[in-house]
Short mmCIF file of N, CA and C in Angstrom, two decimals:
data_model
loop_
_atom_site.label_atom_id
_atom_site.label_comp_id
_atom_site.label_asym_id
_atom_site.label_seq_id
_atom_site.Cartn_x
_atom_site.Cartn_y
_atom_site.Cartn_z
N MET R 119 58.45 -24.92 -13.21
CA MET R 119 58.12 -25.04 -14.61
C MET R 119 59.00 -26.09 -15.27
N LEU R 120 60.30 -26.05 -15.02
CA LEU R 120 61.20 -27.05 -15.60
C LEU R 120 60.87 -28.43 -15.06
N ARG R 121 60.56 -28.51 -13.79
CA ARG R 121 60.17 -29.79 -13.18
C ARG R 121 58.95 -30.37 -13.91
N ASP R 122 57.97 -29.52 -14.22
CA ASP R 122 56.78 -29.97 -14.96
C ASP R 122 57.16 -30.48 -16.34
N ARG R 123 58.03 -29.76 -17.03
CA ARG R 123 58.45 -30.17 -18.37
C ARG R 123 59.19 -31.52 -18.34
N LEU R 124 60.03 -31.70 -17.34
CA LEU R 124 60.76 -32.97 -17.22
C LEU R 124 59.81 -34.11 -16.91
N ARG R 125 58.83 -33.86 -16.06
CA ARG R 125 57.84 -34.89 -15.75
C ARG R 125 57.05 -35.26 -17.00
N GLU R 126 56.62 -34.26 -17.77
CA GLU R 126 55.89 -34.50 -19.01
C GLU R 126 56.71 -35.33 -20.00
N ALA R 127 58.03 -35.16 -19.96
CA ALA R 127 58.93 -35.89 -20.87
C ALA R 127 59.29 -37.27 -20.33
N GLY R 128 58.73 -37.64 -19.18
CA GLY R 128 59.03 -38.94 -18.59
C GLY R 128 60.35 -38.99 -17.85
N LEU R 129 60.91 -37.84 -17.52
CA LEU R 129 62.21 -37.79 -16.85
C LEU R 129 62.10 -37.36 -15.39
N GLY R 130 60.89 -37.14 -14.91
CA GLY R 130 60.69 -36.62 -13.57
C GLY R 130 61.29 -37.47 -12.47
N ALA R 131 61.31 -38.77 -12.65
CA ALA R 131 61.87 -39.66 -11.62
C ALA R 131 63.39 -39.74 -11.71
N ARG R 132 63.96 -39.28 -12.81
CA ARG R 132 65.41 -39.41 -13.01
C ARG R 132 66.17 -38.11 -12.84
N VAL R 133 65.46 -36.99 -12.86
CA VAL R 133 66.10 -35.68 -12.76
C VAL R 133 65.45 -34.90 -11.63
N SER R 134 66.26 -34.42 -10.73
CA SER R 134 65.79 -33.61 -9.61
C SER R 134 66.01 -32.14 -9.93
N VAL R 135 65.00 -31.32 -9.67
CA VAL R 135 65.07 -29.88 -9.95
C VAL R 135 64.84 -29.12 -8.65
N ASP R 136 65.65 -28.11 -8.44
CA ASP R 136 65.49 -27.25 -7.27
C ASP R 136 65.74 -25.82 -7.70
N SER R 137 65.42 -24.88 -6.84
CA SER R 137 65.56 -23.47 -7.18
C SER R 137 66.16 -22.72 -6.01
N ALA R 138 67.11 -21.84 -6.32
CA ALA R 138 67.72 -20.98 -5.30
C ALA R 138 68.32 -19.77 -5.99
N GLY R 139 68.37 -18.68 -5.28
CA GLY R 139 68.97 -17.46 -5.80
C GLY R 139 70.41 -17.34 -5.36
N THR R 140 71.07 -16.30 -5.85
CA THR R 140 72.47 -16.08 -5.47
C THR R 140 72.59 -15.10 -4.31
N GLY R 141 71.52 -14.40 -3.99
CA GLY R 141 71.55 -13.45 -2.89
C GLY R 141 70.57 -13.83 -1.80
N ALA R 142 70.61 -13.09 -0.72
CA ALA R 142 69.77 -13.39 0.44
C ALA R 142 68.45 -12.61 0.43
N TRP R 143 68.11 -12.01 -0.69
CA TRP R 143 66.87 -11.24 -0.77
C TRP R 143 65.66 -12.13 -0.59
N HIS R 144 64.73 -11.69 0.18
CA HIS R 144 63.41 -12.32 0.31
C HIS R 144 63.46 -13.77 0.80
N LEU R 145 64.51 -14.16 1.52
CA LEU R 145 64.62 -15.55 1.97
C LEU R 145 63.34 -16.00 2.67
N GLY R 146 62.85 -17.17 2.26
CA GLY R 146 61.65 -17.74 2.85
C GLY R 146 60.35 -17.21 2.29
N ASP R 147 60.42 -16.18 1.48
CA ASP R 147 59.21 -15.59 0.91
C ASP R 147 58.73 -16.39 -0.29
N PRO R 148 57.42 -16.35 -0.55
CA PRO R 148 56.90 -16.97 -1.78
C PRO R 148 57.33 -16.15 -2.99
N ALA R 149 57.08 -16.70 -4.16
CA ALA R 149 57.37 -15.98 -5.40
C ALA R 149 56.51 -14.71 -5.47
N ASP R 150 56.97 -13.75 -6.23
CA ASP R 150 56.24 -12.52 -6.47
C ASP R 150 54.84 -12.85 -6.99
N ARG R 151 53.85 -12.12 -6.52
CA ARG R 151 52.46 -12.36 -6.91
C ARG R 151 52.29 -12.33 -8.42
N ARG R 152 52.98 -11.41 -9.10
CA ARG R 152 52.85 -11.33 -10.56
C ARG R 152 53.39 -12.58 -11.22
N ALA R 153 54.49 -13.12 -10.70
CA ALA R 153 55.04 -14.36 -11.25
C ALA R 153 54.06 -15.51 -11.04
N LEU R 154 53.49 -15.58 -9.85
CA LEU R 154 52.52 -16.65 -9.56
C LEU R 154 51.31 -16.54 -10.47
N ASP R 155 50.84 -15.32 -10.72
CA ASP R 155 49.69 -15.12 -11.62
C ASP R 155 50.01 -15.61 -13.03
N VAL R 156 51.18 -15.24 -13.54
CA VAL R 156 51.57 -15.65 -14.89
C VAL R 156 51.74 -17.16 -14.96
N LEU R 157 52.39 -17.73 -13.97
CA LEU R 157 52.56 -19.19 -13.95
C LEU R 157 51.20 -19.89 -13.95
N GLN R 158 50.31 -19.45 -13.09
CA GLN R 158 48.99 -20.08 -13.01
C GLN R 158 48.24 -19.96 -14.33
N ARG R 159 48.31 -18.79 -14.95
CA ARG R 159 47.62 -18.58 -16.22
C ARG R 159 48.14 -19.53 -17.30
N HIS R 160 49.38 -19.98 -17.16
CA HIS R 160 49.97 -20.89 -18.14
C HIS R 160 49.99 -22.34 -17.67
N GLY R 161 49.28 -22.62 -16.58
CA GLY R 161 49.13 -24.00 -16.14
C GLY R 161 50.18 -24.52 -15.18
N TYR R 162 50.98 -23.64 -14.60
CA TYR R 162 52.01 -24.05 -13.64
C TYR R 162 51.60 -23.63 -12.23
N ASP R 163 52.01 -24.41 -11.27
CA ASP R 163 51.72 -24.09 -9.87
C ASP R 163 53.01 -23.71 -9.15
N GLY R 164 53.18 -22.44 -8.87
CA GLY R 164 54.37 -21.97 -8.17
C GLY R 164 54.12 -21.68 -6.71
N SER R 165 52.98 -22.12 -6.19
CA SER R 165 52.58 -21.75 -4.83
C SER R 165 53.50 -22.29 -3.74
N ALA R 166 54.19 -23.39 -3.99
CA ALA R 166 55.07 -23.97 -2.97
C ALA R 166 56.46 -23.33 -2.96
N HIS R 167 56.76 -22.53 -3.96
CA HIS R 167 58.10 -21.93 -4.06
C HIS R 167 58.38 -20.99 -2.88
N ARG R 168 59.58 -21.11 -2.34
CA ARG R 168 60.07 -20.19 -1.31
C ARG R 168 61.50 -19.81 -1.67
N ALA R 169 61.83 -18.55 -1.51
CA ALA R 169 63.16 -18.06 -1.85
C ALA R 169 64.21 -18.68 -0.93
N ARG R 170 65.29 -19.15 -1.54
CA ARG R 170 66.44 -19.69 -0.82
C ARG R 170 67.70 -19.17 -1.48
N GLN R 171 68.81 -19.27 -0.78
CA GLN R 171 70.09 -18.84 -1.33
C GLN R 171 70.95 -20.07 -1.60
N PHE R 172 71.55 -20.10 -2.79
CA PHE R 172 72.41 -21.22 -3.18
C PHE R 172 73.61 -21.30 -2.24
N ARG R 173 73.96 -22.52 -1.87
CA ARG R 173 75.08 -22.75 -0.95
C ARG R 173 76.18 -23.55 -1.66
N ALA R 174 77.41 -23.18 -1.43
CA ALA R 174 78.55 -23.81 -2.11
C ALA R 174 78.58 -25.32 -1.92
N GLU R 175 78.17 -25.81 -0.77
CA GLU R 175 78.22 -27.26 -0.54
C GLU R 175 77.25 -28.04 -1.42
N TRP R 176 76.29 -27.36 -2.02
CA TRP R 176 75.35 -28.05 -2.91
C TRP R 176 76.01 -28.53 -4.19
N PHE R 177 77.14 -27.96 -4.56
CA PHE R 177 77.83 -28.41 -5.78
C PHE R 177 78.16 -29.90 -5.71
N ALA R 178 78.45 -30.41 -4.53
CA ALA R 178 78.85 -31.82 -4.37
C ALA R 178 77.76 -32.79 -4.80
N SER R 179 76.51 -32.37 -4.75
CA SER R 179 75.40 -33.26 -5.10
C SER R 179 74.62 -32.76 -6.31
N THR R 180 75.24 -31.89 -7.09
CA THR R 180 74.55 -31.28 -8.22
C THR R 180 75.35 -31.51 -9.50
N ASP R 181 74.65 -31.96 -10.53
CA ASP R 181 75.29 -32.19 -11.83
C ASP R 181 75.25 -30.96 -12.73
N LEU R 182 74.19 -30.16 -12.60
CA LEU R 182 73.99 -29.01 -13.46
C LEU R 182 73.40 -27.88 -12.63
N VAL R 183 74.02 -26.71 -12.72
CA VAL R 183 73.52 -25.51 -12.05
C VAL R 183 73.24 -24.49 -13.15
N LEU R 184 72.01 -24.01 -13.20
CA LEU R 184 71.60 -23.09 -14.25
C LEU R 184 71.48 -21.68 -13.70
N ALA R 185 72.23 -20.76 -14.29
CA ALA R 185 72.20 -19.35 -13.89
C ALA R 185 71.32 -18.58 -14.86
N MET R 186 70.55 -17.64 -14.33
CA MET R 186 69.64 -16.89 -15.17
C MET R 186 70.31 -15.74 -15.93
N ASP R 187 71.43 -15.25 -15.44
CA ASP R 187 72.13 -14.18 -16.16
C ASP R 187 73.63 -14.24 -15.84
N ARG R 188 74.39 -13.38 -16.52
CA ARG R 188 75.85 -13.41 -16.36
C ARG R 188 76.30 -13.01 -14.96
N ASP R 189 75.56 -12.13 -14.29
CA ASP R 189 75.92 -11.78 -12.91
C ASP R 189 75.78 -12.99 -11.99
N HIS R 190 74.69 -13.73 -12.15
CA HIS R 190 74.50 -14.95 -11.36
C HIS R 190 75.59 -15.97 -11.70
N LEU R 191 75.92 -16.06 -12.97
CA LEU R 191 76.96 -16.98 -13.42
C LEU R 191 78.28 -16.66 -12.73
N ALA R 192 78.66 -15.39 -12.71
CA ALA R 192 79.91 -14.98 -12.06
C ALA R 192 79.88 -15.28 -10.56
N HIS R 193 78.76 -15.01 -9.93
CA HIS R 193 78.62 -15.28 -8.50
C HIS R 193 78.77 -16.77 -8.21
N LEU R 194 78.13 -17.60 -9.02
CA LEU R 194 78.22 -19.05 -8.83
C LEU R 194 79.63 -19.56 -9.09
N HIS R 195 80.29 -19.01 -10.11
CA HIS R 195 81.68 -19.40 -10.37
C HIS R 195 82.56 -19.08 -9.16
N ALA R 196 82.32 -17.94 -8.53
CA ALA R 196 83.10 -17.56 -7.35
C ALA R 196 82.83 -18.50 -6.17
N LEU R 197 81.63 -19.04 -6.09
CA LEU R 197 81.28 -19.98 -5.01
C LEU R 197 81.82 -21.39 -5.25
N ALA R 198 82.02 -21.73 -6.51
CA ALA R 198 82.39 -23.10 -6.87
C ALA R 198 83.73 -23.49 -6.25
N PRO R 199 83.78 -24.66 -5.61
CA PRO R 199 85.00 -25.07 -4.91
C PRO R 199 86.10 -25.60 -5.83
N ASP R 200 85.76 -25.97 -7.07
CA ASP R 200 86.77 -26.56 -7.94
C ASP R 200 86.34 -26.43 -9.41
N ALA R 201 87.21 -26.89 -10.29
CA ALA R 201 86.95 -26.79 -11.73
C ALA R 201 85.73 -27.60 -12.15
N ALA R 202 85.53 -28.77 -11.55
CA ALA R 202 84.36 -29.59 -11.89
C ALA R 202 83.07 -28.86 -11.54
N ALA R 203 83.04 -28.22 -10.40
CA ALA R 203 81.85 -27.46 -10.01
C ALA R 203 81.63 -26.29 -10.96
N ARG R 204 82.70 -25.59 -11.32
CA ARG R 204 82.57 -24.46 -12.26
C ARG R 204 82.05 -24.95 -13.61
N ALA R 205 82.49 -26.12 -14.03
CA ALA R 205 82.04 -26.66 -15.32
C ALA R 205 80.57 -27.04 -15.30
N SER R 206 80.01 -27.27 -14.12
CA SER R 206 78.60 -27.66 -14.02
C SER R 206 77.65 -26.47 -14.15
N ILE R 207 78.19 -25.26 -14.16
CA ILE R 207 77.36 -24.05 -14.19
C ILE R 207 77.17 -23.59 -15.63
N GLN R 208 75.93 -23.42 -16.03
CA GLN R 208 75.61 -22.96 -17.38
C GLN R 208 74.55 -21.87 -17.30
N LEU R 209 74.50 -21.04 -18.32
CA LEU R 209 73.40 -20.09 -18.42
C LEU R 209 72.15 -20.84 -18.88
N PHE R 210 71.04 -20.55 -18.27
CA PHE R 210 69.76 -21.21 -18.58
C PHE R 210 69.44 -21.12 -20.06
N ARG R 211 69.61 -19.93 -20.62
CA ARG R 211 69.24 -19.74 -22.03
C ARG R 211 70.29 -20.28 -23.01
N ALA R 212 71.36 -20.84 -22.52
CA ALA R 212 72.34 -21.47 -23.41
C ALA R 212 71.73 -22.70 -24.08
N TYR R 213 70.59 -23.15 -23.60
CA TYR R 213 69.89 -24.30 -24.16
C TYR R 213 68.79 -23.89 -25.13
N ASP R 214 68.67 -22.60 -25.40
CA ASP R 214 67.65 -22.06 -26.30
C ASP R 214 68.33 -21.66 -27.60
N VAL R 215 68.07 -22.39 -28.66
CA VAL R 215 68.72 -22.15 -29.95
C VAL R 215 68.50 -20.72 -30.43
N ASP R 216 67.29 -20.19 -30.26
CA ASP R 216 67.02 -18.82 -30.70
C ASP R 216 67.84 -17.81 -29.90
N ALA R 217 68.00 -18.04 -28.62
CA ALA R 217 68.81 -17.13 -27.79
C ALA R 217 70.27 -17.20 -28.20
N LEU R 218 70.75 -18.40 -28.51
CA LEU R 218 72.14 -18.55 -28.95
C LEU R 218 72.37 -17.77 -30.24
N THR R 219 71.42 -17.84 -31.15
CA THR R 219 71.51 -17.12 -32.42
C THR R 219 71.48 -15.61 -32.19
N GLY R 220 70.63 -15.17 -31.27
CA GLY R 220 70.50 -13.74 -30.99
C GLY R 220 71.63 -13.18 -30.15
N GLY R 221 72.32 -14.05 -29.43
CA GLY R 221 73.48 -13.63 -28.67
C GLY R 221 73.25 -13.17 -27.25
N ASP R 222 72.01 -12.88 -26.86
CA ASP R 222 71.74 -12.44 -25.48
C ASP R 222 71.20 -13.62 -24.69
N LEU R 223 72.01 -14.12 -23.78
CA LEU R 223 71.62 -15.30 -23.02
C LEU R 223 71.11 -14.97 -21.62
N ASP R 224 71.03 -13.71 -21.28
CA ASP R 224 70.50 -13.33 -19.96
C ASP R 224 68.98 -13.40 -19.94
N VAL R 225 68.44 -13.94 -18.84
CA VAL R 225 67.01 -13.84 -18.57
C VAL R 225 66.84 -12.59 -17.71
N PRO R 226 66.15 -11.59 -18.22
CA PRO R 226 66.02 -10.35 -17.44
C PRO R 226 65.15 -10.56 -16.20
N ASP R 227 65.48 -9.85 -15.15
CA ASP R 227 64.69 -9.91 -13.92
C ASP R 227 63.50 -8.97 -14.08
N PRO R 228 62.28 -9.50 -14.08
CA PRO R 228 61.11 -8.64 -14.30
C PRO R 228 60.60 -7.94 -13.04
N TYR R 229 61.26 -8.15 -11.92
CA TYR R 229 60.77 -7.68 -10.62
C TYR R 229 60.41 -6.20 -10.60
N PHE R 230 61.24 -5.36 -11.21
CA PHE R 230 60.99 -3.92 -11.18
C PHE R 230 60.28 -3.42 -12.43
N ASP R 231 59.74 -4.34 -13.20
CA ASP R 231 59.09 -3.98 -14.46
C ASP R 231 57.59 -4.28 -14.37
N ASP R 232 56.92 -4.21 -15.51
CA ASP R 232 55.47 -4.40 -15.52
C ASP R 232 55.09 -5.88 -15.66
N HIS R 233 53.79 -6.12 -15.57
CA HIS R 233 53.26 -7.49 -15.64
C HIS R 233 53.65 -8.18 -16.94
N ALA R 234 53.66 -7.43 -18.04
CA ALA R 234 54.00 -8.01 -19.34
C ALA R 234 55.42 -8.57 -19.35
N SER R 235 56.30 -8.00 -18.55
CA SER R 235 57.67 -8.51 -18.47
C SER R 235 57.71 -9.92 -17.91
N PHE R 236 56.82 -10.21 -16.98
CA PHE R 236 56.76 -11.56 -16.43
C PHE R 236 56.32 -12.55 -17.51
N GLU R 237 55.42 -12.13 -18.38
CA GLU R 237 54.99 -12.97 -19.51
C GLU R 237 56.16 -13.23 -20.46
N ARG R 238 56.92 -12.18 -20.78
CA ARG R 238 58.07 -12.33 -21.68
C ARG R 238 59.12 -13.25 -21.08
N VAL R 239 59.37 -13.10 -19.79
CA VAL R 239 60.37 -13.95 -19.13
C VAL R 239 59.91 -15.40 -19.12
N LEU R 240 58.64 -15.66 -18.85
CA LEU R 240 58.16 -17.04 -18.88
C LEU R 240 58.34 -17.64 -20.27
N SER R 241 58.07 -16.87 -21.30
CA SER R 241 58.26 -17.35 -22.67
C SER R 241 59.72 -17.73 -22.92
N MET R 242 60.65 -16.89 -22.45
CA MET R 242 62.08 -17.20 -22.59
C MET R 242 62.44 -18.48 -21.84
N VAL R 243 61.94 -18.60 -20.64
CA VAL R 243 62.25 -19.75 -19.80
C VAL R 243 61.66 -21.02 -20.41
N GLU R 244 60.45 -20.95 -20.94
CA GLU R 244 59.84 -22.12 -21.58
C GLU R 244 60.65 -22.56 -22.80
N SER R 245 61.12 -21.61 -23.59
CA SER R 245 61.93 -21.95 -24.77
C SER R 245 63.22 -22.65 -24.37
N ALA R 246 63.89 -22.11 -23.36
CA ALA R 246 65.13 -22.73 -22.90
C ALA R 246 64.86 -24.08 -22.25
N ALA R 247 63.75 -24.19 -21.53
CA ALA R 247 63.41 -25.46 -20.87
C ALA R 247 63.27 -26.59 -21.87
N ALA R 248 62.72 -26.29 -23.04
CA ALA R 248 62.60 -27.33 -24.07
C ALA R 248 63.97 -27.86 -24.46
N GLY R 249 64.94 -26.97 -24.59
CA GLY R 249 66.31 -27.39 -24.91
C GLY R 249 66.96 -28.15 -23.77
N ILE R 250 66.70 -27.73 -22.54
CA ILE R 250 67.25 -28.42 -21.38
C ILE R 250 66.70 -29.84 -21.30
N VAL R 251 65.40 -29.99 -21.49
CA VAL R 251 64.79 -31.32 -21.46
C VAL R 251 65.39 -32.20 -22.55
N GLY R 252 65.52 -31.67 -23.75
CA GLY R 252 66.11 -32.44 -24.85
C GLY R 252 67.54 -32.86 -24.55
N THR R 253 68.32 -31.95 -24.03
CA THR R 253 69.72 -32.25 -23.69
C THR R 253 69.80 -33.33 -22.61
N LEU R 254 69.02 -33.18 -21.56
CA LEU R 254 69.05 -34.17 -20.47
C LEU R 254 68.56 -35.53 -20.95
N ARG R 255 67.53 -35.54 -21.79
CA ARG R 255 67.04 -36.81 -22.34
C ARG R 255 68.15 -37.50 -23.12
N ASN R 256 68.86 -36.74 -23.96
CA ASN R 256 69.95 -37.31 -24.75
C ASN R 256 71.08 -37.82 -23.86
N GLU R 257 71.46 -37.04 -22.85
CA GLU R 257 72.54 -37.47 -21.94
C GLU R 257 72.16 -38.73 -21.18
N LEU R 258 70.92 -38.80 -20.72
CA LEU R 258 70.48 -39.99 -20.00
C LEU R 258 70.41 -41.21 -20.91
N THR R 259 70.00 -41.01 -22.15
CA THR R 259 69.94 -42.11 -23.12
C THR R 259 71.33 -42.64 -23.42
N VAL R 260 72.29 -41.75 -23.63
CA VAL R 260 73.67 -42.16 -23.89
C VAL R 260 74.24 -42.89 -22.68
N ALA R 261 74.04 -42.34 -21.51
CA ALA R 261 74.57 -42.97 -20.29
C ALA R 261 73.96 -44.35 -20.08
N GLU R 262 72.67 -44.46 -20.35
CA GLU R 262 72.00 -45.75 -20.20
C GLU R 262 72.57 -46.77 -21.18
N ALA R 263 72.81 -46.34 -22.42
CA ALA R 263 73.37 -47.23 -23.43
C ALA R 263 74.77 -47.68 -23.06
N GLU R 264 75.49 -46.82 -22.33
CA GLU R 264 76.85 -47.15 -21.90
C GLU R 264 76.86 -47.88 -20.56
N GLY R 265 75.67 -48.10 -20.00
CA GLY R 265 75.58 -48.85 -18.76
C GLY R 265 75.82 -48.06 -17.49
N GLY R 266 75.65 -46.75 -17.53
CA GLY R 266 75.89 -45.95 -16.34
C GLY R 266 74.94 -44.79 -16.25
N GLU R 267 75.26 -43.86 -15.38
CA GLU R 267 74.48 -42.63 -15.20
C GLU R 267 75.41 -41.45 -15.46
N PRO R 268 74.90 -40.39 -16.08
CA PRO R 268 75.72 -39.20 -16.29
C PRO R 268 75.89 -38.43 -14.99
N GLY R 269 76.87 -37.55 -14.98
CA GLY R 269 77.02 -36.62 -13.87
C GLY R 269 77.76 -37.17 -12.69
N ARG R 270 77.82 -36.32 -11.66
CA ARG R 270 78.57 -36.66 -10.45
C ARG R 270 77.67 -37.05 -9.31
N GLY R 271 76.42 -36.54 -9.26
CA GLY R 271 75.63 -36.70 -8.05
C GLY R 271 74.32 -37.27 -8.19
#
């Protein structure tokens, strides 16, 4: 979904997006059928998604790591090899102005809930994605004006 938003904003060739979890659950499996249904209903194609586990060595080639909740954030901080890697980790909803105002930055896991929960989570993710796209566009514009590229990798 974020990849689609970045492509729509003309940033698809400049920003690489990947997905991985913090645990080894469902490794290699496709996304939950309910998630795929909700994504498809909203015009996204999640059919190629396969569950993977984030690896500490990925920090070396990653500028921004987005955690869906505080537990994931803590797990990623524990994996981070240094302060620069820890600084690259942010909560996904930290880019959603409404979430910042409301104070709850966790994206709830809808896995054990009903179909409507998947709809609510997609809405949260779409709101935050708009902020992420805006932030990345601004950072790339500033870096371009300064004659360089932002980030480490």
